PDB file of C-alpha atoms in Angstrom:
ATOM      1  CA  MET I   1       0.000   0.000   0.000  1.00 47.00           C
ATOM      2  CA  ALA I   2       2.808   2.392   0.853  1.00 47.00           C
ATOM      3  CA  ARG I   3       4.465   1.542  -2.443  1.00 51.00           C
ATOM      4  CA  ALA I   4       1.315   2.459  -4.420  1.00 41.00           C
ATOM      5  CA  ALA I   5       1.003   5.761  -2.555  1.00 43.00           C
ATOM      6  CA  PHE I   6       4.662   6.517  -3.318  1.00 40.00           C
ATOM      7  CA  ILE I   7       4.130   5.837  -7.037  1.00 47.00           C
ATOM      8  CA  VAL I   8       1.025   8.058  -7.111  1.00 41.00           C
ATOM      9  CA  CYS I   9       2.933  10.868  -5.382  1.00 42.00           C
ATOM     10  CA  LEU I  10       5.836  10.439  -7.803  1.00 41.00           C
ATOM     11  CA  LEU I  11       3.522  10.616 -10.821  1.00 41.00           C
ATOM     12  CA  MET I  12       1.826  13.719  -9.456  1.00 46.00           C
ATOM     13  CA  ALA I  13       5.195  15.390  -8.883  1.00 45.00           C
ATOM     14  CA  CYS I  14       6.242  14.649 -12.471  1.00 44.00           C
ATOM     15  CA  ALA I  15       3.050  16.061 -13.957  1.00 48.00           C
ATOM     16  CA  TRP I  16       3.331  19.279 -15.910  1.00 56.00           C
ATOM     17  CA  SER I  17       2.259  22.393 -14.161  1.00 60.00           C
ATOM     18  CA  SER I  18      -0.689  24.250 -15.582  1.00 62.00           C
ATOM     19  CA  HIS I  19      -2.484  27.473 -14.794  1.00 71.00           C
ATOM     20  CA  ALA I  20      -6.121  28.309 -15.357  1.00 76.00           C
ATOM     21  CA  VAL I  21      -7.141  31.859 -16.190  1.00 80.00           C
ATOM     22  CA  MET I  22     -10.642  33.228 -16.539  1.00 86.00           C
ATOM     23  CA  PHE I  23     -11.501  36.727 -17.697  1.00 85.00           C
ATOM     24  CA  LYS I  24     -14.308  38.750 -19.244  1.00 87.00           C
ATOM     25  CA  LEU I  25     -13.788  40.181 -22.700  1.00 86.00           C
ATOM     26  CA  SER I  26     -15.844  43.243 -23.604  1.00 85.00           C
ATOM     27  CA  PRO I  27     -16.962  43.773 -27.228  1.00 84.00           C
ATOM     28  CA  ASN I  28     -14.318  45.215 -29.572  1.00 85.00           C
ATOM     29  CA  THR I  29     -11.439  44.633 -27.148  1.00 90.00           C
ATOM     30  CA  GLN I  30      -8.548  42.247 -26.796  1.00 92.00           C
ATOM     31  CA  LYS I  31      -6.904  40.579 -23.814  1.00 94.00           C
ATOM     32  CA  CYS I  32      -3.320  39.366 -24.094  1.00 93.00           C
ATOM     33  CA  LEU I  33      -1.521  36.924 -21.824  1.00 91.00           C
ATOM     34  CA  LYS I  34       2.295  37.080 -21.843  1.00 93.00           C
ATOM     35  CA  GLU I  35       4.749  34.520 -20.551  1.00 91.00           C
ATOM     36  CA  ASP I  36       8.527  34.105 -20.651  1.00 93.00           C
ATOM     37  CA  ILE I  37       9.215  30.641 -22.047  1.00 92.00           C
ATOM     38  CA  GLN I  38      12.508  28.773 -22.300  1.00 92.00           C
ATOM     39  CA  ALA I  39      13.824  27.572 -25.670  1.00 91.00           C
ATOM     40  CA  ASN I  40      12.525  24.311 -27.148  1.00 91.00           C
ATOM     41  CA  GLN I  41       9.504  24.080 -24.866  1.00 91.00           C
ATOM     42  CA  LEU I  42       6.159  22.766 -26.018  1.00 91.00           C
ATOM     43  CA  VAL I  43       3.436  25.250 -25.107  1.00 89.00           C
ATOM     44  CA  MET I  44      -0.046  23.790 -24.966  1.00 89.00           C
ATOM     45  CA  GLY I  45      -3.286  25.428 -23.993  1.00 89.00           C
ATOM     46  CA  GLU I  46      -6.969  24.816 -23.904  1.00 91.00           C
ATOM     47  CA  TYR I  47      -9.713  27.431 -24.128  1.00 91.00           C
ATOM     48  CA  GLU I  48     -13.462  27.620 -23.798  1.00 91.00           C
ATOM     49  CA  VAL I  49     -15.501  30.677 -24.739  1.00 90.00           C
ATOM     50  CA  SER I  50     -18.960  31.355 -23.360  1.00 87.00           C
ATOM     51  CA  GLU I  51     -21.536  32.042 -26.053  1.00 84.00           C
ATOM     52  CA  VAL I  52     -22.400  35.735 -26.292  1.00 80.00           C
ATOM     53  CA  PRO I  53     -24.917  36.698 -29.000  1.00 80.00           C
ATOM     54  CA  GLY I  54     -23.454  39.008 -31.620  1.00 78.00           C
ATOM     55  CA  GLN I  55     -19.838  38.558 -30.540  1.00 84.00           C
ATOM     56  CA  ILE I  56     -17.030  36.662 -32.288  1.00 88.00           C
ATOM     57  CA  ILE I  57     -13.801  35.675 -30.519  1.00 92.00           C
ATOM     58  CA  ASP I  58     -10.461  34.997 -32.256  1.00 94.00           C
ATOM     59  CA  TYR I  59      -7.096  34.088 -30.781  1.00 92.00           C
ATOM     60  CA  ILE I  60      -3.557  34.615 -31.972  1.00 94.00           C
ATOM     61  CA  ALA I  61      -0.254  33.450 -30.463  1.00 93.00           C
ATOM     62  CA  ARG I  62       2.840  35.538 -31.307  1.00 92.00           C
ATOM     63  CA  ASP I  63       6.443  35.973 -30.301  1.00 91.00           C
ATOM     64  CA  THR I  64       8.036  39.352 -29.548  1.00 90.00           C
ATOM     65  CA  LYS I  65       9.010  39.805 -33.207  1.00 90.00           C
ATOM     66  CA  GLY I  66       5.372  39.533 -34.255  1.00 89.00           C
ATOM     67  CA  HIS I  67       5.640  36.103 -35.892  1.00 90.00           C
ATOM     68  CA  ILE I  68       2.329  34.274 -35.717  1.00 91.00           C
ATOM     69  CA  LEU I  69       2.779  30.871 -34.082  1.00 90.00           C
ATOM     70  CA  SER I  70      -0.855  29.842 -33.884  1.00 90.00           C
ATOM     71  CA  GLN I  71      -4.092  31.515 -34.921  1.00 92.00           C
ATOM     72  CA  LYS I  72      -7.764  30.631 -35.112  1.00 93.00           C
ATOM     73  CA  GLU I  73     -10.927  32.606 -35.825  1.00 92.00           C
ATOM     74  CA  HIS I  74     -14.468  32.188 -34.485  1.00 90.00           C
ATOM     75  CA  ILE I  75     -13.411  30.043 -31.545  1.00 92.00           C
ATOM     76  CA  THR I  76     -15.720  28.417 -29.023  1.00 90.00           C
ATOM     77  CA  LYS I  77     -13.732  25.561 -27.502  1.00 92.00           C
ATOM     78  CA  GLY I  78     -10.466  23.932 -28.422  1.00 92.00           C
ATOM     79  CA  LYS I  79      -6.751  23.528 -27.914  1.00 92.00           C
ATOM     80  CA  PHE I  80      -3.601  25.126 -29.255  1.00 89.00           C
ATOM     81  CA  SER I  81       0.079  24.275 -29.152  1.00 90.00           C
ATOM     82  CA  PHE I  82       3.352  25.608 -30.460  1.00 89.00           C
ATOM     83  CA  MET I  83       7.051  25.053 -29.882  1.00 90.00           C
ATOM     84  CA  SER I  84       9.190  27.885 -28.531  1.00 89.00           C
ATOM     85  CA  GLU I  85      12.338  28.334 -30.592  1.00 88.00           C
ATOM     86  CA  VAL I  86      14.281  30.701 -28.322  1.00 91.00           C
ATOM     87  CA  TYR I  87      13.927  32.093 -24.818  1.00 93.00           C
ATOM     88  CA  GLU I  88      11.656  35.103 -25.084  1.00 93.00           C
ATOM     89  CA  THR I  89       8.266  36.474 -24.140  1.00 93.00           C
ATOM     90  CA  TYR I  90       5.365  34.906 -25.988  1.00 94.00           C
ATOM     91  CA  GLU I  91       1.852  36.308 -25.999  1.00 93.00           C
ATOM     92  CA  ILE I  92      -1.553  34.848 -26.662  1.00 94.00           C
ATOM     93  CA  CYS I  93      -4.261  37.385 -27.449  1.00 94.00           C
ATOM     94  CA  PHE I  94      -7.992  36.811 -27.429  1.00 94.00           C
ATOM     95  CA  ILE I  95      -9.766  39.333 -29.651  1.00 94.00           C
ATOM     96  CA  SER I  96     -13.455  40.163 -29.443  1.00 90.00           C
ATOM     97  CA  LYS I  97     -15.172  41.353 -32.603  1.00 85.00           C
ATOM     98  CA  VAL I  98     -18.688  42.509 -33.278  1.00 80.00           C
ATOM     99  CA  PRO I  99     -19.951  41.385 -36.709  1.00 74.00           C
ATOM    100  CA  ALA I 100     -21.680  44.737 -37.262  1.00 75.00           C
ATOM    101  CA  GLN I 101     -18.291  46.257 -38.096  1.00 70.00           C
ATOM    102  CA  LYS I 102     -17.761  43.733 -40.867  1.00 74.00           C
ATOM    103  CA  THR I 103     -21.290  44.317 -42.093  1.00 81.00           C
ATOM    104  CA  ASN I 104     -20.733  48.076 -42.148  1.00 84.00           C
ATOM    105  CA  SER I 105     -17.576  47.726 -44.228  1.00 85.00           C
ATOM    106  CA  ARG I 106     -19.328  45.336 -46.625  1.00 88.00           C
ATOM    107  CA  VAL I 107     -22.214  47.781 -47.035  1.00 92.00           C
ATOM    108  CA  LEU I 108     -19.735  50.585 -47.723  1.00 93.00           C
ATOM    109  CA  PHE I 109     -17.941  48.593 -50.447  1.00 94.00           C
ATOM    110  CA  PHE I 110     -21.256  47.458 -51.941  1.00 96.00           C
ATOM    111  CA  SER I 111     -22.445  51.085 -52.045  1.00 97.00           C
ATOM    112  CA  ILE I 112     -19.269  52.188 -53.821  1.00 97.00           C
ATOM    113  CA  PHE I 113     -19.614  49.285 -56.279  1.00 97.00           C
ATOM    114  CA  SER I 114     -23.279  50.194 -56.923  1.00 98.00           C
ATOM    115  CA  MET I 115     -22.404  53.843 -57.555  1.00 98.00           C
ATOM    116  CA  CYS I 116     -19.686  52.852 -60.035  1.00 98.00           C
ATOM    117  CA  CYS I 117     -22.124  50.563 -61.863  1.00 98.00           C
ATOM    118  CA  LEU I 118     -24.748  53.308 -61.909  1.00 98.00           C
ATOM    119  CA  LEU I 119     -22.308  55.878 -63.324  1.00 98.00           C
ATOM    120  CA  GLY I 120     -21.081  53.388 -65.921  1.00 97.00           C
ATOM    121  CA  LEU I 121     -24.597  52.535 -67.082  1.00 97.00           C
ATOM    122  CA  ALA I 122     -25.625  56.209 -67.178  1.00 97.00           C
ATOM    123  CA  THR I 123     -22.590  57.041 -69.337  1.00 98.00           C
ATOM    124  CA  TRP I 124     -23.349  54.130 -71.674  1.00 98.00           C
ATOM    125  CA  GLN I 125     -27.003  55.212 -71.930  1.00 97.00           C
ATOM    126  CA  VAL I 126     -26.091  58.816 -72.855  1.00 96.00           C
ATOM    127  CA  LEU I 127     -23.631  57.644 -75.527  1.00 96.00           C
ATOM    128  CA  TYR I 128     -26.097  55.094 -76.916  1.00 96.00           C
ATOM    129  CA  LEU I 129     -28.974  57.583 -77.117  1.00 94.00           C
ATOM    130  CA  ARG I 130     -26.724  60.223 -78.734  1.00 92.00           C
ATOM    131  CA  ARG I 131     -25.745  57.716 -81.463  1.00 93.00           C
ATOM    132  CA  TYR I 132     -29.372  56.631 -81.865  1.00 93.00           C
ATOM    133  CA  PHE I 133     -30.671  60.190 -82.276  1.00 92.00           C
ATOM    134  CA  LYS I 134     -27.862  61.027 -84.715  1.00 90.00           C
ATOM    135  CA  ALA I 135     -28.787  57.953 -86.762  1.00 91.00           C
ATOM    136  CA  LYS I 136     -32.446  59.073 -86.843  1.00 88.00           C
ATOM    137  CA  LYS I 137     -31.239  62.600 -87.651  1.00 84.00           C
ATOM    138  CA  LEU I 138     -33.051  64.147 -84.687  1.00 82.00           C
ATOM    139  CA  ILE I 139     -29.863  65.883 -83.478  1.00 79.00           C
ATOM    140  CA  GLU I 140     -26.736  67.008 -85.265  1.00 73.00           C
TER     141      GLU I 140
END
């Protein structure tokens, strides 16, 4: 019995350490977690996002030079992992987006596209009618 307890204690001592973090993320904000990590270390994480209507959450893991190590959009629940190449500070950012911003930009581009089409068709119509009336000899 003492031997089994010793083995269980030994296994628990060898287990990797992990930290749980919980935070609230307001719309259109980002929350970054930074950690100094030794070289050649496997960094693994797990996340779970509570459903909030009208809000989209993305995450991105970067090093101090801005290189993207891991990235995912529209997350709800999952895992991530990356290998640290050198000793430096790594950051994982959770970004909250509101789809209305994307919709607004799409409406803007669609409006510009519609105006260009309208101007193009109006120009074509004027040129066509001018040629038509000249052919019928209604204008000079």
